[in-house]
Coordinates of C-alpha atoms and ligand atoms in Angstrom, one line a residue:
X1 CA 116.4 77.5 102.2
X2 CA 115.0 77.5 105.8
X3 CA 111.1 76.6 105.2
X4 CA 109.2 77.3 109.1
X5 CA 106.2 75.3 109.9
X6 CA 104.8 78.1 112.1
X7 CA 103.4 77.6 115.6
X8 CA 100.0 78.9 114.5
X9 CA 99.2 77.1 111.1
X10 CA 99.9 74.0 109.4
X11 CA 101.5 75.0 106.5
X12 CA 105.0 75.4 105.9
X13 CA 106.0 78.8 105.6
X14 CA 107.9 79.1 102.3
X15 CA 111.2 81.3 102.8
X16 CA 111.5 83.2 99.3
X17 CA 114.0 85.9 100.8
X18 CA 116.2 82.7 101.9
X19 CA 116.0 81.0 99.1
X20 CA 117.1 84.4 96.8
X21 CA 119.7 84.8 99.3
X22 CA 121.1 81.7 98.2
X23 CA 120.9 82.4 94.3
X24 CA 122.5 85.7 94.8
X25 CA 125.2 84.0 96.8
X26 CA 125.5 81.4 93.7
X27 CA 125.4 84.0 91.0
X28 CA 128.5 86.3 92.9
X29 CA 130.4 83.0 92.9
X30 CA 130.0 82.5 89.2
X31 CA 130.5 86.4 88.4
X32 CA 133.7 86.3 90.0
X33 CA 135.0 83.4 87.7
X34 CA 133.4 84.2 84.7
X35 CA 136.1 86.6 82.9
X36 CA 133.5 89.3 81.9
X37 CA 131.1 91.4 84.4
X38 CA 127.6 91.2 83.7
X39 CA 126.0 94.5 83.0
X40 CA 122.4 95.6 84.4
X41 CA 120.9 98.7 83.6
X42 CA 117.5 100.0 84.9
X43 CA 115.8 102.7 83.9
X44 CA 113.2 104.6 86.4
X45 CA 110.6 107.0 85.1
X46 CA 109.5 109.0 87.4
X47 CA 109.2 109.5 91.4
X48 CA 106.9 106.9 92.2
X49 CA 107.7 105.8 95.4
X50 CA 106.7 101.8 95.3
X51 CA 109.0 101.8 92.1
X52 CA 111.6 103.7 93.5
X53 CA 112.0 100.8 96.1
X54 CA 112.0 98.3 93.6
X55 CA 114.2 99.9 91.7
X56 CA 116.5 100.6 94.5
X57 CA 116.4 96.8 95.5
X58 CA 117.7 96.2 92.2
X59 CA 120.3 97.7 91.5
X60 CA 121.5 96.6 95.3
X61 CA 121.4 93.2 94.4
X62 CA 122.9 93.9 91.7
X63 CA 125.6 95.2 93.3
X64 CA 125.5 92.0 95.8
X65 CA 126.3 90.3 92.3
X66 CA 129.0 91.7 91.4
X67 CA 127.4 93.1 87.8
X68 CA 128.2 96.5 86.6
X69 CA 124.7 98.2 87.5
X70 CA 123.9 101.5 85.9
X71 CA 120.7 103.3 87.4
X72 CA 119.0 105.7 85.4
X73 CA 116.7 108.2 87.6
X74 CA 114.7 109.9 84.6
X75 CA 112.6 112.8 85.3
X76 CA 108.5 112.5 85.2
X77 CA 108.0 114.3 82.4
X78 CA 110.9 112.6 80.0
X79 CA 109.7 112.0 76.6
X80 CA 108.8 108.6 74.7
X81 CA 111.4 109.9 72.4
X82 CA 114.0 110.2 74.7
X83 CA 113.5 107.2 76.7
X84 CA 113.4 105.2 73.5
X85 CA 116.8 106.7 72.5
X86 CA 118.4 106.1 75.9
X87 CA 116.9 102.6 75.4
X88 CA 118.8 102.0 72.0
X89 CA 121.9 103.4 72.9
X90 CA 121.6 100.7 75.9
X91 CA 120.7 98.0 73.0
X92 CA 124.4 98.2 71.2
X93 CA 126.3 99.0 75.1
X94 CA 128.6 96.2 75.3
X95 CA 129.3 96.8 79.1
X96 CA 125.1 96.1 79.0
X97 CA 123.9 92.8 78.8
X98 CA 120.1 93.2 80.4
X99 CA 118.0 96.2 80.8
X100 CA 114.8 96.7 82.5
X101 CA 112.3 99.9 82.2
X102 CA 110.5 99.7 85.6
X103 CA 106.4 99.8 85.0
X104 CA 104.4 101.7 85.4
X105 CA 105.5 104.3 82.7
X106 CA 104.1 108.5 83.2
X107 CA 101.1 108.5 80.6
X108 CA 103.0 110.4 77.8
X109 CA 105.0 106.8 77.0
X110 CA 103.7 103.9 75.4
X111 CA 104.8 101.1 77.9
X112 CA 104.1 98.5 74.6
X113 CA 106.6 100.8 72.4
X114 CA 109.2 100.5 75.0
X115 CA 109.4 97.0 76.2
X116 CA 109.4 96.2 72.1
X117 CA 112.4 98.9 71.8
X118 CA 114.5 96.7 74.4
X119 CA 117.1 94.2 72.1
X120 CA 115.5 91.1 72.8
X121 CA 118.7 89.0 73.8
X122 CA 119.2 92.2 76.4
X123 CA 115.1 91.9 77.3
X124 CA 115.9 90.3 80.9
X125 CA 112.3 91.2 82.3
X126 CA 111.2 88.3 79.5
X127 CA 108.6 90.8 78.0
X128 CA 109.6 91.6 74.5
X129 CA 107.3 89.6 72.2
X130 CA 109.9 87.3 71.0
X131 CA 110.8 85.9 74.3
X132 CA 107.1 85.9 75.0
X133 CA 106.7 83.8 72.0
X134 CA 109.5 81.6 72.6
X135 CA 108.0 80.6 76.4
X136 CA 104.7 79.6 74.7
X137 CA 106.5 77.8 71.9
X138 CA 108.8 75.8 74.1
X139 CA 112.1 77.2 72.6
X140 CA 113.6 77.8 76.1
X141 CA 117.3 77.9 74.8
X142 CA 117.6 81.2 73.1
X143 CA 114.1 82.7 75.2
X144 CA 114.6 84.7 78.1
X145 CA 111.6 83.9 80.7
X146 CA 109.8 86.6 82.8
X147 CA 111.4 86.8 86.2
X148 CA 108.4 86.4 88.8
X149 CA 106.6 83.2 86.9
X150 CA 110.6 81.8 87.3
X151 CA 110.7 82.4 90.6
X152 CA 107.5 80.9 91.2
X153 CA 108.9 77.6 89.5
X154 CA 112.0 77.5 91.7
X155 CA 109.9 77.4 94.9
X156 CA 107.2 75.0 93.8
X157 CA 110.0 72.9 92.7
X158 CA 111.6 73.5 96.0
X159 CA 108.8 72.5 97.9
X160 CA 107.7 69.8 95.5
X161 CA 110.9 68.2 93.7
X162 CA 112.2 69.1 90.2
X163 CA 109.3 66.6 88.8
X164 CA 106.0 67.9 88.4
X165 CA 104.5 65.9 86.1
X166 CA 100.7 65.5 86.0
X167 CA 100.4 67.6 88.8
X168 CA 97.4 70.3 88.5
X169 CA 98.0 74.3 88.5
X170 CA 95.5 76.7 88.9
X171 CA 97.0 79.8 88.1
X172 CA 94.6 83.0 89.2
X173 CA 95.3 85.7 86.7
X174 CA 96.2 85.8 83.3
X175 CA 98.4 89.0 82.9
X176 CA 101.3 89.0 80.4
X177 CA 103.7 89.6 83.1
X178 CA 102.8 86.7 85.6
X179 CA 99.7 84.7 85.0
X180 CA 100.1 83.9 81.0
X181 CA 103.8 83.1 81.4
X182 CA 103.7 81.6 84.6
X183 CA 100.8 79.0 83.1
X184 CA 103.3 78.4 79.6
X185 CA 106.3 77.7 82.0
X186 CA 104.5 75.1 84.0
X187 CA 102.5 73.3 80.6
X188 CA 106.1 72.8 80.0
X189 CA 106.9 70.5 83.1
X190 CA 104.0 68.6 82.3
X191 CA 101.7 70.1 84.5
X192 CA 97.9 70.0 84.0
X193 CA 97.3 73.8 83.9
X194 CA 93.8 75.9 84.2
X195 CA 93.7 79.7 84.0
X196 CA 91.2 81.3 86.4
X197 CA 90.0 85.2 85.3
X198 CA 87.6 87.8 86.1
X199 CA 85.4 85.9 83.7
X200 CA 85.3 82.7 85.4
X201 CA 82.3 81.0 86.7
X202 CA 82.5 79.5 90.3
X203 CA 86.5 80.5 90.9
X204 CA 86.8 79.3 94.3
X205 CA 85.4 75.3 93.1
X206 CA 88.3 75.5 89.9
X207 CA 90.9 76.4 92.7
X208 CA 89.8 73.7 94.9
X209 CA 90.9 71.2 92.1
X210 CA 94.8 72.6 92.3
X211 CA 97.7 70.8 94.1
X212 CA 99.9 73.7 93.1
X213 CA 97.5 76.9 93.4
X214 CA 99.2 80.3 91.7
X215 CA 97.4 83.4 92.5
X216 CA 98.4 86.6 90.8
X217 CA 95.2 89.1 90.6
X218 CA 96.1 92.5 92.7
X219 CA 92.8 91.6 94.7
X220 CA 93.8 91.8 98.4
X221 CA 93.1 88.4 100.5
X222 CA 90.7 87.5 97.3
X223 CA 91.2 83.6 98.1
X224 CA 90.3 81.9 101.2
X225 CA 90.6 78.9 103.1
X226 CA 87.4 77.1 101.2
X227 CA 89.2 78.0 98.0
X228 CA 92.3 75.6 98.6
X229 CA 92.4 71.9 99.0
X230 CA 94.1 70.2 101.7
X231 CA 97.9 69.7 101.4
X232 CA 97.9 72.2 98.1
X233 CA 101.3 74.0 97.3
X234 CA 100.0 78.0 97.3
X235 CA 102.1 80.4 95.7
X236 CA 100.5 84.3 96.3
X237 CA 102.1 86.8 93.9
X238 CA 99.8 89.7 94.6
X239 CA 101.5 92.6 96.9
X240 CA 98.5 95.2 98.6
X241 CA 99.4 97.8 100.2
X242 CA 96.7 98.4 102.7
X243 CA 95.7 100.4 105.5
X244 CA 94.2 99.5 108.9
X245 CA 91.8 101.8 110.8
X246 CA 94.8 103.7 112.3
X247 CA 96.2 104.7 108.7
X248 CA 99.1 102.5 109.9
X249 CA 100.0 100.5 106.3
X250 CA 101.1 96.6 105.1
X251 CA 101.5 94.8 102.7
X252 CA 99.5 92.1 102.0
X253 CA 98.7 89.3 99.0
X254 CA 95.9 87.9 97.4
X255 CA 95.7 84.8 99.9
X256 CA 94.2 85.2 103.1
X257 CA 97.4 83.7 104.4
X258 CA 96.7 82.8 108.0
X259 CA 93.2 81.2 106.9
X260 CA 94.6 78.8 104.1
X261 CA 98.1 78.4 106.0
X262 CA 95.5 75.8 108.3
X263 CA 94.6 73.8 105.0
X264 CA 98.0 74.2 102.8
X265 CA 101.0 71.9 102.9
X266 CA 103.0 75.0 102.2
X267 CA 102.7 78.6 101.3
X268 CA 104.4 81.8 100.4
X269 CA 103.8 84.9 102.5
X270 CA 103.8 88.5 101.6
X271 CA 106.3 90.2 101.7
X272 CA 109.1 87.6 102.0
X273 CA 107.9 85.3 99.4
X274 CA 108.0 85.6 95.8
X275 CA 109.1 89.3 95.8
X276 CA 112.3 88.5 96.5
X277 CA 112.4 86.0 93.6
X278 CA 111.3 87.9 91.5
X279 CA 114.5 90.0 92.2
X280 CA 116.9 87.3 92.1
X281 CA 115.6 85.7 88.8
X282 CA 116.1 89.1 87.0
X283 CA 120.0 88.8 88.2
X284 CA 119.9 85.2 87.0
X285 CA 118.3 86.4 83.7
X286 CA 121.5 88.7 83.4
X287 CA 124.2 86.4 84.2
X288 CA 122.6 84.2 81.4
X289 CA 122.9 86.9 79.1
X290 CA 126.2 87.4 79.8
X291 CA 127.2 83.7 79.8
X292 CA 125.2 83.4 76.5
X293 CA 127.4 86.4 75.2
X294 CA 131.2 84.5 75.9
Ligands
NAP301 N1 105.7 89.5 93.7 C1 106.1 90.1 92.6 O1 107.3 90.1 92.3 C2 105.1 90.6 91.7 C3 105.4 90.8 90.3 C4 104.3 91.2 89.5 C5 103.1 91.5 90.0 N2 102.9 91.3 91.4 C6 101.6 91.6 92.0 O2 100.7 90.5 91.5 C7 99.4 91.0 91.4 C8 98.9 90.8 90.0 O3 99.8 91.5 89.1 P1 99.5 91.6 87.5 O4 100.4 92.5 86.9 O5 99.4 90.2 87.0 O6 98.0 92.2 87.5 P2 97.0 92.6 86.3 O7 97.8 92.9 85.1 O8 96.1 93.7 86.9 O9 96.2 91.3 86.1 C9 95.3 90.8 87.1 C10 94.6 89.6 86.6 O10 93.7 89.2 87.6 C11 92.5 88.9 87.1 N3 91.4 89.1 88.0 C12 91.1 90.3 88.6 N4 90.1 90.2 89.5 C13 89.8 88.9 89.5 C14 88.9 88.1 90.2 N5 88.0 88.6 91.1 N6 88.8 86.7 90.0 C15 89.7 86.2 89.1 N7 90.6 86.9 88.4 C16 90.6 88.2 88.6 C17 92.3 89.8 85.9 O11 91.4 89.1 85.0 P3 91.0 89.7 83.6 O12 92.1 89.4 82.7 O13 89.8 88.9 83.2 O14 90.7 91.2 83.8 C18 93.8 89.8 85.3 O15 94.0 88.7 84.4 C19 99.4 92.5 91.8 O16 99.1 92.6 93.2 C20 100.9 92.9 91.6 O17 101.3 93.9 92.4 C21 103.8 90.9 92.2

């Protein structure tokens, strides 16, 4: 992974789309010795167009992969009933070994019912309460992990080495999709883990405690410079879509990236960062279901 110390900050820029570049690279290799093809499917609700993208990106690197990928486009007005029969006839598919409903769902389907309707061992977003259950338990072998807390642990350890013991994580955010798991996964590597949430009382003094800081809120540039101590690891999961004064839109995360680049030893940046983890976990989540199924 190429990690640039740019010319304005301190920091070390932390290359997330190289690093999934790599892993896709890795995965193909093993797909094209592994005697069965993995088999993705993703299911899209809908015409959002954020979703569509992701979606889209998906089933491309997918593709890259060398995985069956089957895309389903559903209209906006699909019933729960239908997509929850699509979704069990996906369960007993033997050409399918992960599927993934992209969220958000139209507000006719019950995102809970659905993601509890995916097969578990087939459950590659990591969501289904058993996998959910097996993170927090520590029974990694049969669990399958949520793909963006996974990729935040590839580039901490990146950045950091494989040993993280003792270190401490703040982890900003305490969804079930990225802060809860994301805290579970690094307890288990011995980390010294605090959750930060809406209802915490001085945030910014908690943060200034991490070496590895995790910030996953949807609160644009919510963390500043005065919220990081010096030489902390920051990995900023939030993507805002924002506006400037000439309507002209970015994306942007939670960290006020050039502000704490000055005081962190290393940093992810939006986009380019954890997004495109996020993506290649969720093929490495398949290719494990596929291995898991020889
Ligand atoms: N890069 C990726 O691949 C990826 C993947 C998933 C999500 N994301 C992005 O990550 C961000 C978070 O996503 P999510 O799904 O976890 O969001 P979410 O479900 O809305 O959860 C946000 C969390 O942030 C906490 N929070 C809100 N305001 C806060 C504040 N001022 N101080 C401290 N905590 C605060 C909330 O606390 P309470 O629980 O107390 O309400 C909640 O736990 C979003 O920008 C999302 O787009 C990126």
């Amino acid at each position: 992974m190429n990690s640039t110390v740019s010319p304005l900050n301190a920091a070390k820029r932390i290359d997330g789309k190289g690093c999934a570049d790599q892993i896709i690279a890795s995965i193909a290799d093993r797909v094209a010795i592994l005697g069965i093809q993995p088999g993705l499917a993703v299911i899209l609700v809908g015409a959002d167009s954020a979703s569509q993208t992701y979606v889209n990106s998906k089933s491309k690197r997918a593709k890259e992969c060398g995985f069956y990928s089957a895309q389903y486009d559903l209209p906006e007005d699909t019933s729960e009933v239908a997509l929850l029969e699509l979704i069990e006839q996906l369960n007993v598919d033997d050409q399918i070994h992960g599927i993934l409903v992209q969220l958000p769902l139209p507000d006719q389907i019950d995102p809970e019912k659905v993601i509890q309707a995916i097969d578990p061992t087939k459950d590659v977003d990591g969501f289904h309460f058993n996998n959910a259950g097996r993170l927090q338990a520590g029974a990694l072998e049969q669990a399958l992990i949520p793909c963006t807390p996974l990729g935040c642990l590839h580039l901490i350890q990146h950045e950091l080495g494989a040993e993280l013991r003792g270190k401490h994580v703040v982890v900003v955010g305490r969804s079930n999709i990225v802060g809860k798991p994301v805290a579970s996964l690094l307890l288990q590597q011995d980390c010294t883990v605090t959750t930060v949430h809406s209802g915490t009382v001085n945030p910014e003094q908690i943060c200034r405690l991490a070496d590895i800081l995790i910030v996953a809120v949807g609160v644009p540039q919510l963390v500043k410079a005065d919220w990081v101590k010096p030489g902390a690891v920051v990995i900023d999961v939030g993507i805002n879509y924002v506006e400037d004064s000439s309507g002209k839109g970015r994306l942007i995360g939670d960290v006020h990236f050039d502000a704490v680049a000055e005081k962190a030893a290393a940093i992810t940046p939006v986009p380019g960062g954890v997004g495109p983890m996020t993506i290649a976990m969720l093929m490495q989540n398949t290719l494990l279901v596929a291995e898991r199924a020889l």
